[in-house]
Amino acid sequence: MKTLQIITFALFATATLTAQDLIKTEVPTSFTEGLLKEYPNAKNIEWERSDNNFKVEFDVDRMERKVFFNKDGDKVKIEAEMIKTKLPIVLIESIKKHYADYRIDSVRSFTKNGITTYKVDLERAGWTEEITLTYSEAGKVLGINKD
């Protein structure tokens, strides 16, 4: 029993150390000001720190975004929920052609090193099958995951 308690404590301590929720005053001013300059309509802003890197989660027009910064304040990755009508037309056409009996459930974009990819969750009518497609901006399928 004592071993289980020690393991539980160690796991909790590790989880606590890997990512910390921050209050606004614990975040460098340049980060918070830069965020509000780029996303003036950001709501529900939550900051976290892992090692010397930062992550901020927030909503813009009821869509969640996550921006990851290195210790120098450089953006290293952006994840964003998006509405399906904002997908590049080449992706919409590909989905209509190859997955006509599915509907788009959700869409997320991922930008890293200037390259954007899209994850599109599709559902077949009646929720009988779900597929997650990963696309390049040019419309190339990079991955298919069936649930």
Short mmCIF file of N, CA and C in Angstrom, two decimals:
data_model
loop_
_atom_site.label_atom_id
_atom_site.label_comp_id
_atom_site.label_asym_id
_atom_site.label_seq_id
_atom_site.Cartn_x
_atom_site.Cartn_y
_atom_site.Cartn_z
N MET A 1 0.83 -1.19 0.00
CA MET A 1 0.00 0.00 0.00
C MET A 1 0.87 1.26 0.00
N LYS A 2 1.95 1.23 0.80
CA LYS A 2 2.83 2.38 0.87
C LYS A 2 3.50 2.63 -0.48
N THR A 3 3.87 1.55 -1.17
CA THR A 3 4.46 1.67 -2.50
C THR A 3 3.49 2.34 -3.46
N LEU A 4 2.23 1.97 -3.40
CA LEU A 4 1.21 2.57 -4.26
C LEU A 4 1.08 4.06 -3.97
N GLN A 5 1.14 4.45 -2.71
CA GLN A 5 1.05 5.86 -2.35
C GLN A 5 2.25 6.63 -2.89
N ILE A 6 3.43 6.04 -2.80
CA ILE A 6 4.63 6.70 -3.31
C ILE A 6 4.55 6.86 -4.82
N ILE A 7 4.12 5.82 -5.51
CA ILE A 7 3.98 5.89 -6.97
C ILE A 7 2.96 6.95 -7.35
N THR A 8 1.83 6.98 -6.66
CA THR A 8 0.79 7.97 -6.94
C THR A 8 1.33 9.37 -6.73
N PHE A 9 2.05 9.60 -5.64
CA PHE A 9 2.62 10.92 -5.38
C PHE A 9 3.63 11.30 -6.46
N ALA A 10 4.49 10.35 -6.85
CA ALA A 10 5.50 10.62 -7.87
C ALA A 10 4.85 10.99 -9.20
N LEU A 11 3.81 10.28 -9.58
CA LEU A 11 3.10 10.60 -10.82
C LEU A 11 2.46 11.98 -10.75
N PHE A 12 1.84 12.30 -9.62
CA PHE A 12 1.21 13.60 -9.45
C PHE A 12 2.25 14.71 -9.51
N ALA A 13 3.37 14.51 -8.83
CA ALA A 13 4.43 15.51 -8.81
C ALA A 13 5.00 15.72 -10.20
N THR A 14 5.20 14.65 -10.96
CA THR A 14 5.71 14.76 -12.33
C THR A 14 4.74 15.53 -13.20
N ALA A 15 3.46 15.21 -13.11
CA ALA A 15 2.45 15.90 -13.91
C ALA A 15 2.40 17.38 -13.56
N THR A 16 2.55 17.69 -12.29
CA THR A 16 2.51 19.08 -11.84
C THR A 16 3.72 19.85 -12.34
N LEU A 17 4.87 19.20 -12.40
CA LEU A 17 6.09 19.88 -12.82
C LEU A 17 6.17 20.07 -14.32
N THR A 18 5.54 19.23 -15.10
CA THR A 18 5.70 19.32 -16.54
C THR A 18 4.95 20.49 -17.15
N ALA A 19 3.83 20.87 -16.60
CA ALA A 19 3.08 22.02 -17.12
C ALA A 19 2.39 22.71 -15.96
N GLN A 20 2.59 24.02 -15.89
CA GLN A 20 1.99 24.80 -14.81
C GLN A 20 1.06 25.84 -15.39
N ASP A 21 -0.12 25.95 -14.79
CA ASP A 21 -1.00 27.06 -15.14
C ASP A 21 -0.40 28.32 -14.53
N LEU A 22 -0.48 29.40 -15.28
CA LEU A 22 0.11 30.66 -14.83
C LEU A 22 -0.96 31.74 -14.70
N ILE A 23 -0.72 32.67 -13.80
CA ILE A 23 -1.55 33.86 -13.77
C ILE A 23 -0.86 34.91 -14.63
N LYS A 24 -1.61 35.90 -15.06
CA LYS A 24 -1.11 36.87 -16.03
C LYS A 24 0.22 37.50 -15.60
N THR A 25 0.38 37.77 -14.31
CA THR A 25 1.60 38.44 -13.85
C THR A 25 2.83 37.54 -13.93
N GLU A 26 2.64 36.24 -14.13
CA GLU A 26 3.77 35.32 -14.25
C GLU A 26 4.23 35.15 -15.70
N VAL A 27 3.54 35.79 -16.62
CA VAL A 27 3.85 35.69 -18.04
C VAL A 27 4.57 36.97 -18.45
N PRO A 28 5.69 36.86 -19.19
CA PRO A 28 6.38 38.07 -19.64
C PRO A 28 5.42 39.02 -20.36
N THR A 29 5.53 40.30 -20.03
CA THR A 29 4.65 41.31 -20.61
C THR A 29 4.70 41.31 -22.13
N SER A 30 5.88 41.06 -22.69
CA SER A 30 5.99 41.05 -24.16
C SER A 30 5.11 39.96 -24.76
N PHE A 31 4.94 38.84 -24.06
CA PHE A 31 4.09 37.76 -24.55
C PHE A 31 2.63 38.19 -24.53
N THR A 32 2.18 38.72 -23.39
CA THR A 32 0.76 39.08 -23.26
C THR A 32 0.40 40.23 -24.18
N GLU A 33 1.27 41.23 -24.28
CA GLU A 33 1.00 42.36 -25.17
C GLU A 33 1.01 41.91 -26.63
N GLY A 34 1.96 41.06 -26.98
CA GLY A 34 2.03 40.56 -28.36
C GLY A 34 0.80 39.75 -28.73
N LEU A 35 0.33 38.94 -27.78
CA LEU A 35 -0.87 38.14 -28.03
C LEU A 35 -2.07 39.04 -28.29
N LEU A 36 -2.28 40.03 -27.43
CA LEU A 36 -3.44 40.91 -27.58
C LEU A 36 -3.33 41.81 -28.80
N LYS A 37 -2.11 42.11 -29.22
CA LYS A 37 -1.93 42.89 -30.44
C LYS A 37 -2.33 42.06 -31.66
N GLU A 38 -1.91 40.79 -31.68
CA GLU A 38 -2.23 39.92 -32.80
C GLU A 38 -3.67 39.41 -32.75
N TYR A 39 -4.18 39.17 -31.55
CA TYR A 39 -5.54 38.64 -31.37
C TYR A 39 -6.31 39.56 -30.41
N PRO A 40 -6.71 40.74 -30.87
CA PRO A 40 -7.37 41.70 -29.95
C PRO A 40 -8.71 41.19 -29.41
N ASN A 41 -9.33 40.23 -30.06
CA ASN A 41 -10.62 39.71 -29.60
C ASN A 41 -10.48 38.43 -28.79
N ALA A 42 -9.27 38.12 -28.33
CA ALA A 42 -9.04 36.89 -27.56
C ALA A 42 -9.82 36.92 -26.25
N LYS A 43 -10.46 35.80 -25.95
CA LYS A 43 -11.25 35.64 -24.71
C LYS A 43 -10.78 34.37 -24.00
N ASN A 44 -11.09 34.27 -22.72
CA ASN A 44 -10.79 33.07 -21.92
C ASN A 44 -9.32 32.66 -22.05
N ILE A 45 -8.44 33.60 -21.85
CA ILE A 45 -7.00 33.39 -22.03
C ILE A 45 -6.43 32.61 -20.84
N GLU A 46 -5.74 31.51 -21.15
CA GLU A 46 -5.10 30.69 -20.12
C GLU A 46 -3.67 30.39 -20.55
N TRP A 47 -2.72 30.71 -19.69
CA TRP A 47 -1.31 30.49 -19.96
C TRP A 47 -0.80 29.28 -19.18
N GLU A 48 0.14 28.57 -19.78
CA GLU A 48 0.84 27.46 -19.12
C GLU A 48 2.32 27.57 -19.45
N ARG A 49 3.13 27.04 -18.55
CA ARG A 49 4.57 26.99 -18.81
C ARG A 49 5.05 25.56 -18.61
N SER A 50 5.90 25.11 -19.51
CA SER A 50 6.56 23.82 -19.39
C SER A 50 8.03 24.07 -19.64
N ASP A 51 8.86 23.80 -18.66
CA ASP A 51 10.26 24.21 -18.69
C ASP A 51 10.28 25.72 -18.90
N ASN A 52 10.93 26.20 -19.93
CA ASN A 52 10.95 27.64 -20.21
C ASN A 52 10.06 28.00 -21.39
N ASN A 53 9.25 27.06 -21.83
CA ASN A 53 8.35 27.31 -22.96
C ASN A 53 6.96 27.65 -22.45
N PHE A 54 6.21 28.38 -23.27
CA PHE A 54 4.88 28.83 -22.87
C PHE A 54 3.84 28.37 -23.88
N LYS A 55 2.64 28.13 -23.36
CA LYS A 55 1.50 27.83 -24.22
C LYS A 55 0.35 28.70 -23.74
N VAL A 56 -0.36 29.28 -24.69
CA VAL A 56 -1.54 30.05 -24.34
C VAL A 56 -2.73 29.46 -25.10
N GLU A 57 -3.82 29.25 -24.38
CA GLU A 57 -5.07 28.80 -24.98
C GLU A 57 -6.08 29.93 -24.84
N PHE A 58 -6.83 30.17 -25.90
CA PHE A 58 -7.82 31.25 -25.86
C PHE A 58 -8.85 31.01 -26.94
N ASP A 59 -9.91 31.79 -26.90
CA ASP A 59 -10.98 31.70 -27.89
C ASP A 59 -11.02 32.98 -28.70
N VAL A 60 -11.24 32.83 -29.99
CA VAL A 60 -11.52 33.95 -30.88
C VAL A 60 -12.78 33.57 -31.64
N ASP A 61 -13.81 34.38 -31.50
CA ASP A 61 -15.10 34.08 -32.14
C ASP A 61 -15.55 32.66 -31.81
N ARG A 62 -15.44 32.28 -30.56
CA ARG A 62 -15.87 30.98 -30.03
C ARG A 62 -15.10 29.79 -30.60
N MET A 63 -13.97 30.04 -31.20
CA MET A 63 -13.11 28.98 -31.72
C MET A 63 -11.82 28.97 -30.92
N GLU A 64 -11.43 27.77 -30.44
CA GLU A 64 -10.25 27.67 -29.59
C GLU A 64 -8.96 27.74 -30.41
N ARG A 65 -7.99 28.42 -29.84
CA ARG A 65 -6.65 28.50 -30.42
C ARG A 65 -5.64 28.18 -29.34
N LYS A 66 -4.52 27.60 -29.77
CA LYS A 66 -3.39 27.36 -28.88
C LYS A 66 -2.15 27.88 -29.60
N VAL A 67 -1.38 28.69 -28.91
CA VAL A 67 -0.14 29.20 -29.47
C VAL A 67 0.99 28.80 -28.53
N PHE A 68 2.03 28.24 -29.10
CA PHE A 68 3.18 27.77 -28.34
C PHE A 68 4.37 28.69 -28.62
N PHE A 69 5.04 29.12 -27.55
CA PHE A 69 6.19 30.02 -27.65
C PHE A 69 7.41 29.35 -27.03
N ASN A 70 8.58 29.64 -27.59
CA ASN A 70 9.80 29.20 -26.91
C ASN A 70 10.16 30.24 -25.86
N LYS A 71 11.23 30.01 -25.13
CA LYS A 71 11.60 30.90 -24.02
C LYS A 71 11.94 32.31 -24.49
N ASP A 72 12.29 32.48 -25.79
CA ASP A 72 12.62 33.79 -26.32
C ASP A 72 11.40 34.55 -26.83
N GLY A 73 10.24 33.92 -26.76
CA GLY A 73 9.02 34.58 -27.21
C GLY A 73 8.68 34.33 -28.67
N ASP A 74 9.44 33.46 -29.33
CA ASP A 74 9.15 33.14 -30.72
C ASP A 74 8.02 32.12 -30.79
N LYS A 75 7.07 32.36 -31.68
CA LYS A 75 5.99 31.38 -31.89
C LYS A 75 6.58 30.15 -32.56
N VAL A 76 6.31 28.98 -32.00
CA VAL A 76 6.82 27.76 -32.61
C VAL A 76 5.70 26.91 -33.21
N LYS A 77 4.48 27.09 -32.73
CA LYS A 77 3.37 26.31 -33.28
C LYS A 77 2.05 27.00 -32.95
N ILE A 78 1.11 26.90 -33.88
CA ILE A 78 -0.25 27.42 -33.66
C ILE A 78 -1.23 26.32 -34.02
N GLU A 79 -2.17 26.05 -33.12
CA GLU A 79 -3.27 25.13 -33.39
C GLU A 79 -4.56 25.94 -33.30
N ALA A 80 -5.46 25.75 -34.26
CA ALA A 80 -6.68 26.55 -34.26
C ALA A 80 -7.87 25.75 -34.76
N GLU A 81 -8.96 25.81 -34.00
CA GLU A 81 -10.23 25.29 -34.50
C GLU A 81 -10.69 26.26 -35.58
N MET A 82 -11.40 25.75 -36.55
CA MET A 82 -11.89 26.63 -37.61
C MET A 82 -13.20 26.10 -38.16
N ILE A 83 -13.95 26.99 -38.78
CA ILE A 83 -15.20 26.56 -39.39
C ILE A 83 -14.89 25.96 -40.76
N LYS A 84 -15.70 24.99 -41.14
CA LYS A 84 -15.39 24.23 -42.36
C LYS A 84 -15.39 25.09 -43.61
N THR A 85 -16.14 26.18 -43.61
CA THR A 85 -16.17 27.03 -44.80
C THR A 85 -14.87 27.79 -45.01
N LYS A 86 -13.99 27.78 -44.01
CA LYS A 86 -12.69 28.45 -44.13
C LYS A 86 -11.59 27.52 -44.65
N LEU A 87 -11.94 26.25 -44.86
CA LEU A 87 -10.96 25.31 -45.43
C LEU A 87 -10.58 25.75 -46.84
N PRO A 88 -9.33 25.52 -47.25
CA PRO A 88 -8.98 25.78 -48.65
C PRO A 88 -9.90 24.99 -49.58
N ILE A 89 -10.30 25.60 -50.67
CA ILE A 89 -11.26 25.00 -51.60
C ILE A 89 -10.78 23.65 -52.11
N VAL A 90 -9.47 23.48 -52.30
CA VAL A 90 -8.94 22.21 -52.79
C VAL A 90 -9.24 21.08 -51.81
N LEU A 91 -9.25 21.37 -50.51
CA LEU A 91 -9.58 20.35 -49.51
C LEU A 91 -11.06 20.03 -49.54
N ILE A 92 -11.88 21.05 -49.63
CA ILE A 92 -13.34 20.84 -49.69
C ILE A 92 -13.69 19.98 -50.90
N GLU A 93 -13.08 20.27 -52.06
CA GLU A 93 -13.36 19.49 -53.27
C GLU A 93 -12.91 18.04 -53.11
N SER A 94 -11.75 17.83 -52.50
CA SER A 94 -11.25 16.48 -52.28
C SER A 94 -12.18 15.68 -51.37
N ILE A 95 -12.66 16.31 -50.31
CA ILE A 95 -13.58 15.64 -49.39
C ILE A 95 -14.89 15.30 -50.09
N LYS A 96 -15.43 16.24 -50.86
CA LYS A 96 -16.68 15.97 -51.59
C LYS A 96 -16.51 14.81 -52.57
N LYS A 97 -15.34 14.75 -53.21
CA LYS A 97 -15.09 13.72 -54.22
C LYS A 97 -14.89 12.34 -53.59
N HIS A 98 -14.08 12.26 -52.54
CA HIS A 98 -13.68 10.96 -51.98
C HIS A 98 -14.50 10.51 -50.77
N TYR A 99 -15.22 11.43 -50.16
CA TYR A 99 -15.98 11.11 -48.94
C TYR A 99 -17.38 11.73 -49.01
N ALA A 100 -18.05 11.51 -50.13
CA ALA A 100 -19.35 12.14 -50.37
C ALA A 100 -20.41 11.73 -49.35
N ASP A 101 -20.29 10.54 -48.79
CA ASP A 101 -21.31 10.08 -47.83
C ASP A 101 -20.94 10.41 -46.38
N TYR A 102 -19.97 11.30 -46.20
CA TYR A 102 -19.58 11.76 -44.87
C TYR A 102 -19.90 13.25 -44.75
N ARG A 103 -19.99 13.70 -43.50
CA ARG A 103 -20.13 15.14 -43.27
C ARG A 103 -18.94 15.59 -42.43
N ILE A 104 -18.54 16.83 -42.61
CA ILE A 104 -17.44 17.39 -41.83
C ILE A 104 -17.94 17.70 -40.43
N ASP A 105 -17.29 17.11 -39.44
CA ASP A 105 -17.67 17.33 -38.04
C ASP A 105 -16.86 18.47 -37.43
N SER A 106 -15.55 18.46 -37.62
CA SER A 106 -14.72 19.53 -37.07
C SER A 106 -13.45 19.67 -37.90
N VAL A 107 -12.85 20.86 -37.80
CA VAL A 107 -11.65 21.18 -38.57
C VAL A 107 -10.67 21.91 -37.65
N ARG A 108 -9.39 21.53 -37.74
CA ARG A 108 -8.33 22.20 -37.00
C ARG A 108 -7.15 22.45 -37.94
N SER A 109 -6.52 23.59 -37.76
CA SER A 109 -5.30 23.87 -38.53
C SER A 109 -4.12 23.86 -37.57
N PHE A 110 -2.97 23.46 -38.11
CA PHE A 110 -1.72 23.40 -37.35
C PHE A 110 -0.66 24.09 -38.18
N THR A 111 -0.02 25.10 -37.62
CA THR A 111 1.03 25.82 -38.33
C THR A 111 2.32 25.72 -37.53
N LYS A 112 3.36 25.23 -38.20
CA LYS A 112 4.68 25.09 -37.57
C LYS A 112 5.73 25.30 -38.64
N ASN A 113 6.72 26.13 -38.34
CA ASN A 113 7.79 26.45 -39.30
C ASN A 113 7.23 26.96 -40.62
N GLY A 114 6.15 27.71 -40.56
CA GLY A 114 5.56 28.29 -41.76
C GLY A 114 4.74 27.33 -42.60
N ILE A 115 4.59 26.10 -42.16
CA ILE A 115 3.83 25.10 -42.91
C ILE A 115 2.53 24.81 -42.17
N THR A 116 1.42 24.90 -42.90
CA THR A 116 0.11 24.65 -42.30
C THR A 116 -0.44 23.32 -42.79
N THR A 117 -0.94 22.54 -41.85
CA THR A 117 -1.65 21.31 -42.17
C THR A 117 -3.03 21.39 -41.54
N TYR A 118 -3.94 20.56 -42.02
CA TYR A 118 -5.32 20.57 -41.54
C TYR A 118 -5.73 19.16 -41.12
N LYS A 119 -6.41 19.07 -40.00
CA LYS A 119 -7.03 17.81 -39.57
C LYS A 119 -8.53 18.01 -39.68
N VAL A 120 -9.16 17.12 -40.43
CA VAL A 120 -10.59 17.20 -40.68
C VAL A 120 -11.23 15.93 -40.15
N ASP A 121 -12.15 16.08 -39.22
CA ASP A 121 -12.90 14.94 -38.68
C ASP A 121 -14.19 14.79 -39.48
N LEU A 122 -14.38 13.61 -40.04
CA LEU A 122 -15.58 13.31 -40.83
C LEU A 122 -16.42 12.27 -40.10
N GLU A 123 -17.73 12.36 -40.28
CA GLU A 123 -18.66 11.36 -39.72
C GLU A 123 -19.59 10.89 -40.81
N ARG A 124 -19.82 9.60 -40.82
CA ARG A 124 -20.82 9.03 -41.72
C ARG A 124 -22.17 9.18 -41.05
N ALA A 125 -23.23 9.33 -41.83
CA ALA A 125 -24.58 9.49 -41.29
C ALA A 125 -24.87 8.40 -40.26
N GLY A 126 -25.47 8.79 -39.16
CA GLY A 126 -25.79 7.84 -38.10
C GLY A 126 -24.62 7.54 -37.19
N TRP A 127 -23.53 8.26 -37.34
CA TRP A 127 -22.32 8.09 -36.53
C TRP A 127 -21.79 6.67 -36.59
N THR A 128 -21.96 6.02 -37.72
CA THR A 128 -21.50 4.63 -37.84
C THR A 128 -20.00 4.53 -38.07
N GLU A 129 -19.39 5.60 -38.55
CA GLU A 129 -17.96 5.58 -38.82
C GLU A 129 -17.42 7.00 -38.75
N GLU A 130 -16.23 7.13 -38.17
CA GLU A 130 -15.55 8.42 -38.11
C GLU A 130 -14.16 8.27 -38.71
N ILE A 131 -13.75 9.29 -39.42
CA ILE A 131 -12.43 9.31 -40.05
C ILE A 131 -11.80 10.66 -39.76
N THR A 132 -10.50 10.65 -39.45
CA THR A 132 -9.75 11.89 -39.34
C THR A 132 -8.75 11.92 -40.48
N LEU A 133 -8.84 12.96 -41.29
CA LEU A 133 -7.93 13.14 -42.42
C LEU A 133 -6.96 14.26 -42.10
N THR A 134 -5.70 14.08 -42.47
CA THR A 134 -4.70 15.14 -42.33
C THR A 134 -4.28 15.53 -43.74
N TYR A 135 -4.39 16.83 -44.03
CA TYR A 135 -4.10 17.36 -45.36
C TYR A 135 -2.99 18.40 -45.31
N SER A 136 -2.25 18.50 -46.40
CA SER A 136 -1.36 19.64 -46.60
C SER A 136 -2.22 20.79 -47.13
N GLU A 137 -1.65 21.99 -47.15
CA GLU A 137 -2.38 23.14 -47.70
C GLU A 137 -2.74 22.93 -49.16
N ALA A 138 -1.90 22.17 -49.86
CA ALA A 138 -2.12 21.94 -51.29
C ALA A 138 -3.18 20.88 -51.55
N GLY A 139 -3.66 20.21 -50.50
CA GLY A 139 -4.71 19.21 -50.67
C GLY A 139 -4.21 17.78 -50.68
N LYS A 140 -2.92 17.57 -50.44
CA LYS A 140 -2.38 16.21 -50.40
C LYS A 140 -2.76 15.56 -49.07
N VAL A 141 -3.25 14.31 -49.13
CA VAL A 141 -3.60 13.58 -47.92
C VAL A 141 -2.30 13.10 -47.27
N LEU A 142 -2.08 13.53 -46.03
CA LEU A 142 -0.87 13.15 -45.29
C LEU A 142 -1.13 12.01 -44.32
N GLY A 143 -2.41 11.79 -44.00
CA GLY A 143 -2.73 10.72 -43.07
C GLY A 143 -4.22 10.47 -43.00
N ILE A 144 -4.59 9.22 -42.73
CA ILE A 144 -5.99 8.81 -42.56
C ILE A 144 -6.06 7.97 -41.30
N ASN A 145 -6.96 8.33 -40.41
CA ASN A 145 -7.14 7.57 -39.17
C ASN A 145 -8.62 7.25 -39.03
N LYS A 146 -8.96 5.96 -39.07
CA LYS A 146 -10.35 5.54 -38.93
C LYS A 146 -10.60 5.14 -37.49
N ASP A 147 -11.70 5.63 -36.94
CA ASP A 147 -12.09 5.26 -35.57
C ASP A 147 -13.15 4.19 -35.60
#
